[in-house]
Structure formats: C-alpha cells, structure tokens
XYZ file of C-alpha atoms in Angstrom:
340
model
C 186.077 37.721 47.162
C 184.178 39.269 50.502
C 182.806 42.824 49.623
C 183.523 45.475 51.762
C 181.385 46.179 54.965
C 180.557 49.687 53.224
C 179.011 47.972 50.017
C 176.860 46.037 52.329
C 175.738 49.127 54.181
C 174.724 50.873 50.761
C 172.762 47.975 50.086
C 170.765 47.964 53.458
C 170.301 51.479 53.229
C 168.943 51.272 49.694
C 166.600 48.670 50.857
C 165.560 50.652 53.940
C 164.755 53.679 51.774
C 162.448 51.447 49.278
C 160.464 51.037 52.585
C 160.202 54.427 53.516
C 159.527 55.305 50.295
C 156.353 52.847 50.280
C 155.190 54.301 53.487
C 154.344 57.060 51.678
C 152.159 55.359 49.025
C 149.290 55.515 51.259
C 148.404 58.812 50.133
C 149.297 58.743 46.511
C 146.853 59.202 43.904
C 149.285 59.056 41.147
C 147.987 55.360 41.176
C 145.015 56.674 39.335
C 145.071 58.403 36.125
C 146.682 61.447 37.062
C 145.886 63.463 33.705
C 141.996 62.998 34.169
C 139.956 66.086 33.159
C 137.882 65.406 36.482
C 138.491 66.529 40.157
C 137.762 62.852 40.772
C 140.571 60.158 40.702
C 140.244 57.504 38.030
C 137.779 54.583 38.946
C 139.065 51.640 40.841
C 138.815 48.622 38.475
C 135.598 47.070 39.557
C 134.578 43.045 39.602
C 130.822 42.476 39.218
C 129.185 39.823 41.650
C 132.703 39.228 43.250
C 132.670 37.120 46.728
C 135.205 36.981 49.410
C 137.070 33.774 49.061
C 139.793 32.180 50.849
C 143.224 32.639 49.288
C 145.824 30.334 50.764
C 148.230 30.245 47.978
C 151.306 28.115 48.404
C 152.940 27.792 51.563
C 157.144 28.156 51.651
C 158.013 24.585 53.522
C 157.364 24.195 57.204
C 154.993 27.250 57.119
C 152.248 27.562 59.963
C 149.297 29.456 59.965
C 149.322 31.081 63.535
C 146.394 33.543 62.306
C 143.280 33.465 60.466
C 141.363 36.514 59.680
C 137.581 35.870 58.718
C 139.049 32.270 57.636
C 141.765 34.069 55.600
C 145.273 32.572 56.723
C 148.376 34.551 58.054
C 151.371 32.225 57.637
C 154.526 32.391 59.318
C 156.116 33.123 56.193
C 154.190 36.092 55.622
C 154.783 37.452 59.337
C 158.250 36.609 58.789
C 158.723 38.614 55.795
C 156.641 41.522 56.710
C 158.799 42.143 59.961
C 161.883 42.235 57.828
C 160.375 44.636 55.532
C 159.503 46.852 58.600
C 163.093 46.508 59.939
C 164.531 47.712 56.879
C 162.429 50.738 57.278
C 163.353 51.243 60.772
C 159.794 50.246 62.017
C 159.890 48.745 65.706
C 157.704 45.719 66.799
C 159.307 42.927 65.378
C 156.787 40.132 64.574
C 153.910 41.328 67.045
C 153.850 44.692 64.838
C 154.029 42.665 61.536
C 151.306 40.170 62.548
C 148.731 43.409 63.570
C 149.799 44.821 60.308
C 148.742 41.970 58.230
C 145.636 41.393 60.351
C 144.499 44.860 58.928
C 146.069 44.439 55.600
C 144.063 41.225 55.412
C 140.790 42.837 56.367
C 141.231 45.473 53.859
C 141.388 43.122 50.978
C 138.485 41.023 52.196
C 136.458 44.307 51.851
C 137.836 45.007 48.540
C 136.524 41.727 47.467
C 132.870 42.429 49.045
C 133.156 45.795 47.221
C 134.510 44.289 43.859
C 137.623 46.358 43.793
C 140.844 45.403 42.618
C 144.160 47.088 41.556
C 145.592 45.357 38.317
C 149.022 44.103 38.604
C 150.105 46.310 35.883
C 149.740 49.202 38.290
C 151.385 47.353 41.354
C 154.366 46.881 38.923
C 153.963 50.560 38.064
C 154.665 51.478 41.600
C 157.322 49.314 42.358
C 159.166 50.465 39.548
C 158.637 53.778 40.468
C 160.299 53.208 43.778
C 163.002 51.933 42.035
C 163.859 55.094 39.901
C 163.287 56.845 43.070
C 166.380 54.805 44.212
C 168.139 55.579 41.029
C 167.899 51.632 40.704
C 166.308 49.506 38.139
C 163.173 47.059 39.170
C 165.660 43.994 38.823
C 168.074 45.905 41.140
C 165.855 46.440 43.591
C 164.695 42.973 43.801
C 168.264 41.837 44.307
C 168.661 44.176 46.478
C 165.676 42.686 48.633
C 166.670 39.413 47.877
C 170.042 39.571 49.626
C 168.248 40.713 52.686
C 166.159 37.823 52.229
C 162.945 39.539 51.184
C 160.648 38.265 48.439
C 159.652 41.287 46.217
C 155.955 39.550 46.142
C 156.100 40.535 49.795
C 156.594 44.035 49.065
C 154.435 44.030 46.068
C 151.524 42.827 48.460
C 152.267 45.640 50.661
C 152.120 47.838 47.764
C 148.814 46.461 46.245
C 147.021 46.496 49.642
C 147.845 50.200 50.211
C 146.871 51.341 46.803
C 143.355 49.079 47.499
C 142.832 50.374 50.784
C 143.113 54.265 49.007
C 140.448 53.268 46.717
C 138.174 51.914 49.268
C 138.746 55.481 51.449
C 138.356 57.566 48.265
C 134.923 55.881 47.684
C 133.720 55.818 51.344
C 134.950 59.291 51.494
C 132.674 60.370 48.588
C 129.530 58.954 50.035
C 130.177 59.837 53.635
C 132.335 63.343 53.473
C 130.934 66.847 52.178
C 133.099 69.464 51.810
C 131.278 72.969 52.771
C 131.713 75.729 50.595
C 132.395 78.077 53.405
C 134.986 76.018 54.210
C 136.681 76.216 50.814
C 135.963 79.773 51.003
C 137.452 80.584 54.286
C 140.991 78.777 53.157
C 140.911 80.366 49.966
C 140.647 83.964 51.563
C 143.543 82.908 53.643
C 145.693 82.848 50.691
C 144.811 86.239 49.613
C 142.625 87.638 46.855
C 140.781 84.664 44.952
C 140.619 87.117 41.632
C 144.418 87.223 41.460
C 145.390 83.965 41.919
C 146.902 81.776 39.004
C 147.717 78.611 38.285
C 150.020 77.247 35.816
C 148.568 75.373 32.562
C 150.157 72.736 30.938
C 149.750 71.261 27.229
C 150.913 67.724 27.147
C 151.579 65.178 24.905
C 151.446 61.213 25.443
C 154.013 58.886 24.031
C 153.114 55.433 24.370
C 155.607 52.464 24.092
C 152.747 50.078 23.759
C 153.325 46.567 25.435
C 150.696 43.921 24.553
C 148.508 42.245 27.026
C 150.174 39.212 28.312
C 153.995 39.897 27.262
C 156.680 38.746 29.028
C 158.266 41.125 31.916
C 161.632 41.363 29.974
C 159.324 43.270 27.477
C 158.683 45.828 29.677
C 162.545 46.395 30.441
C 163.243 46.542 26.672
C 160.456 49.287 26.136
C 161.746 51.385 29.083
C 165.417 51.605 27.512
C 163.519 52.813 24.316
C 161.665 55.120 26.156
C 164.455 56.512 27.806
C 166.818 56.650 24.413
C 163.691 58.809 22.928
C 163.480 60.947 25.671
C 167.076 62.005 25.100
C 166.438 62.774 21.411
C 163.345 64.398 22.144
C 163.325 67.867 20.161
C 159.771 69.221 21.131
C 155.784 68.273 20.560
C 156.235 69.324 16.987
C 158.825 66.584 16.108
C 157.534 63.869 18.211
C 155.130 62.018 16.009
C 158.116 62.376 13.052
C 160.784 60.609 15.644
C 157.857 57.957 16.811
C 157.243 57.088 13.200
C 161.010 55.725 13.403
C 160.324 53.150 15.956
C 157.768 50.210 15.981
C 154.961 50.250 18.431
C 154.904 54.046 19.522
C 151.942 55.699 19.599
C 151.683 60.048 20.128
C 148.198 61.224 21.654
C 147.687 64.712 22.181
C 146.385 65.315 26.398
C 145.241 68.802 25.499
C 145.856 71.190 28.326
C 146.160 70.329 32.295
C 146.235 72.904 35.052
C 147.933 72.056 38.303
C 145.006 70.707 40.144
C 144.912 67.824 37.606
C 148.263 66.679 37.804
C 148.717 64.945 41.284
C 150.521 62.974 43.192
C 154.217 61.873 42.396
C 153.949 61.342 38.650
C 151.787 64.515 38.222
C 154.499 66.429 40.525
C 157.288 65.388 38.212
C 155.070 66.316 35.077
C 154.759 69.928 36.788
C 158.559 69.937 37.526
C 159.378 69.232 33.639
C 160.264 72.175 31.678
C 158.689 73.080 28.613
C 159.771 71.027 25.260
C 160.968 68.210 27.680
C 159.322 65.068 28.926
C 158.876 63.538 32.434
C 160.616 60.184 33.245
C 159.403 56.964 31.669
C 156.326 55.434 33.625
C 154.745 51.638 33.216
C 150.934 51.917 32.732
C 148.535 49.372 31.713
C 149.221 50.126 28.056
C 153.231 49.593 28.288
C 155.438 52.567 29.093
C 154.913 56.003 28.558
C 156.412 59.505 28.369
C 154.515 62.653 29.158
C 155.922 65.557 27.152
C 155.235 69.255 28.437
C 154.833 71.111 25.163
C 154.332 74.635 26.835
C 153.251 76.127 30.163
C 151.804 79.317 30.977
C 149.958 81.124 33.752
C 146.405 81.798 33.926
C 144.023 83.520 36.140
C 141.455 80.836 37.639
C 139.487 81.441 40.789
C 137.476 78.308 40.131
C 140.888 76.176 39.746
C 142.042 77.464 43.068
C 139.073 76.296 44.862
C 139.349 72.900 43.300
C 143.015 72.454 44.564
C 141.727 73.650 48.023
C 138.518 71.310 47.978
C 140.689 68.463 46.816
C 143.307 69.313 49.933
C 140.201 69.572 52.441
C 139.091 66.334 50.905
C 142.209 64.430 51.487
C 142.391 65.755 54.891
C 139.058 64.565 55.992
C 139.764 60.968 54.659
C 142.213 60.560 56.920
C 139.864 60.430 59.374
C 137.285 58.247 57.408
C 140.183 55.670 56.833
C 140.466 55.308 60.656
C 137.147 54.989 61.711
C 136.764 52.497 58.656
C 139.297 50.350 59.895
C 137.924 50.232 63.292
C 134.767 49.024 61.912
C 136.170 46.638 59.818
C 138.052 45.259 62.990
C 134.681 45.290 64.953
C 133.046 42.733 62.876
C 136.057 40.676 62.139
C 136.624 37.225 63.547
C 140.373 36.996 64.147
C 141.720 33.356 65.742
C 145.008 33.507 67.417
C 146.351 29.822 66.703
C-alpha cells in the first residue's frame, strides 16, 4: 500500500537534517575525550611509520574512476553518493561540487596517512549514533532513512571520518604555528568585566561504562545502549550508582572527579553541562562501549584562571579556522590531480 506523501517528506527532511548536523562536525571537539583534565584536546590515534598507500576498495558494478588525486581514485559511485548527500542538505552544485569536495577530502586523508593520524571506527560510529540521537532516531533508523534516498551509510561515515581527521590535523598544525598572545586573552577578558569576579560552574562527575569487548558485533552496542537507557531512567544519584551497577553484568563505575566548564567541550560536554545534579547525560558510544556521565553535584566557583583558559580556547579555535584554509591550499598546491 503506497505511503502518504507527507510520510515520504518527513523521511527526506530527516535525512536532510542529518546532513546539516554533519556539516557542524568540523568544529566538534567532542570527538576527543571531553573529560580530559588538560586544556588540550585528547591526542589523535597515531600509527607509527605509516606510509600513503592506494585504497581502491571494492568498486560497485560499472563504476569508473573519473579523478585521480595523488594516485588515489575517486570513483563515479563516490561522486554520485556525495552529490546525493549534499542535495539532501540543500547544498547546490551537483556532481561538480561533490567532486571538488571529494578531492579535498582525499587530500586530507592522504595527509593523515603521511602524518600517522587516524580516527578509530568506534569514534566514527559514536558520531553517527550521536547524529541519529539528535534526530530522535536510532542508528538503524538513520541507516534505513538514508537507504530510502539511495545513500549508503558508509558514504556518510566516510565524510564523518574525513571531517574528524581533518580537525585533528588542523589542531596539530595550529599548536605548532599559532601562539595566542597573553595580551589578546587579557583584552577579551576585560571586555567581559572584572576578571576577579568571574565565576564558572564546577561539576563532580561519575562515568558509568556498559562494557562492549573489542571485536563484538554491532548488535551488542545496541543492546548495551538499551541497558544504559534503562539504567538512566532508574538512576537514583551517584551515591547509589555502584549498588545499582552490581545488579548488571559488565558495568563499571568510575569517579571522574571535578571538571569545570572549560573542560567540557563539544556537543557531549554541552549536554553534560545542561544535565541537572543527580541525573545523567544521554548514553554515548565510546571505544570501551556505551557510557553514561552522571552529574553528582554542581557549584559556582570564582576562577580567573579558568576564565582565561576558556577565552584562550576560543581564540585558538578562531585562529585555527584560518590555519585550516591555508593548510588545504598548501595540500592543493603540491597535489597531482588528474581528471580523466
């Protein structure tokens, strides 16, 4: 029985929203460990002695290779998939724009191989799952919604991986080439008022991990996420979390201690900051499995140092935007791009 037009429209809007959410990933620091005590993002995964290599993979039937970038192929299938993704997000330009984006993406991933930087699969999957949650969908529902538009979820994950990888590369380049002057931080700080009177929120946090062993099937993540969601509904405060966890298998409770607002960045960090004391943030997929972050208590503290750190991070982010543009132009300048 044919489905009403308004149902099909909702699916298109949902898939389009997913792409728009993806567009915002470029500046996400939640990909790294948002609970690090350091002001720096968590380090990327490094592969020592990595050398660039051709990664052709399986080409769908009849796919041609219209572009080579440093001997790395961009297939007609890749271009078609990217054009569909961009169209769902309302991005104009068709296959030409998709081709240029894929060229940039190939250069970024080629550079990552040279620098020994990679993003593990669980982090890509976690970003994909987070996107689905923002759309109030499960990852499987998002996969099906994209498939109805002729888009393979692997194509979307490829784009997510490239953006996350590029963020790590730009952060590394920024740390080497950009220095934030103390005077600039002070000027921005004084513009906000008396630094000595500035307050920030301090959170006491707990990490509740629903462990998923390495190599487990994807279905186990879905099962553990359901268990975490049920745990969250029953959560009765940090004082009782260990007792509650003992009733389940493979659940670990860790004390994260105190974190201030400058140490909770990106979408996941922002969600933690919005979580009331005595509650947990939504389940999130990590390298270890599925985790809940519980907010045990919140208090306001006066801290000029933390205020300065927040402003320094903001200035670093602003400067990194220019670094990324120059970095890509540099990669383009020395690349061998062959249109066939």
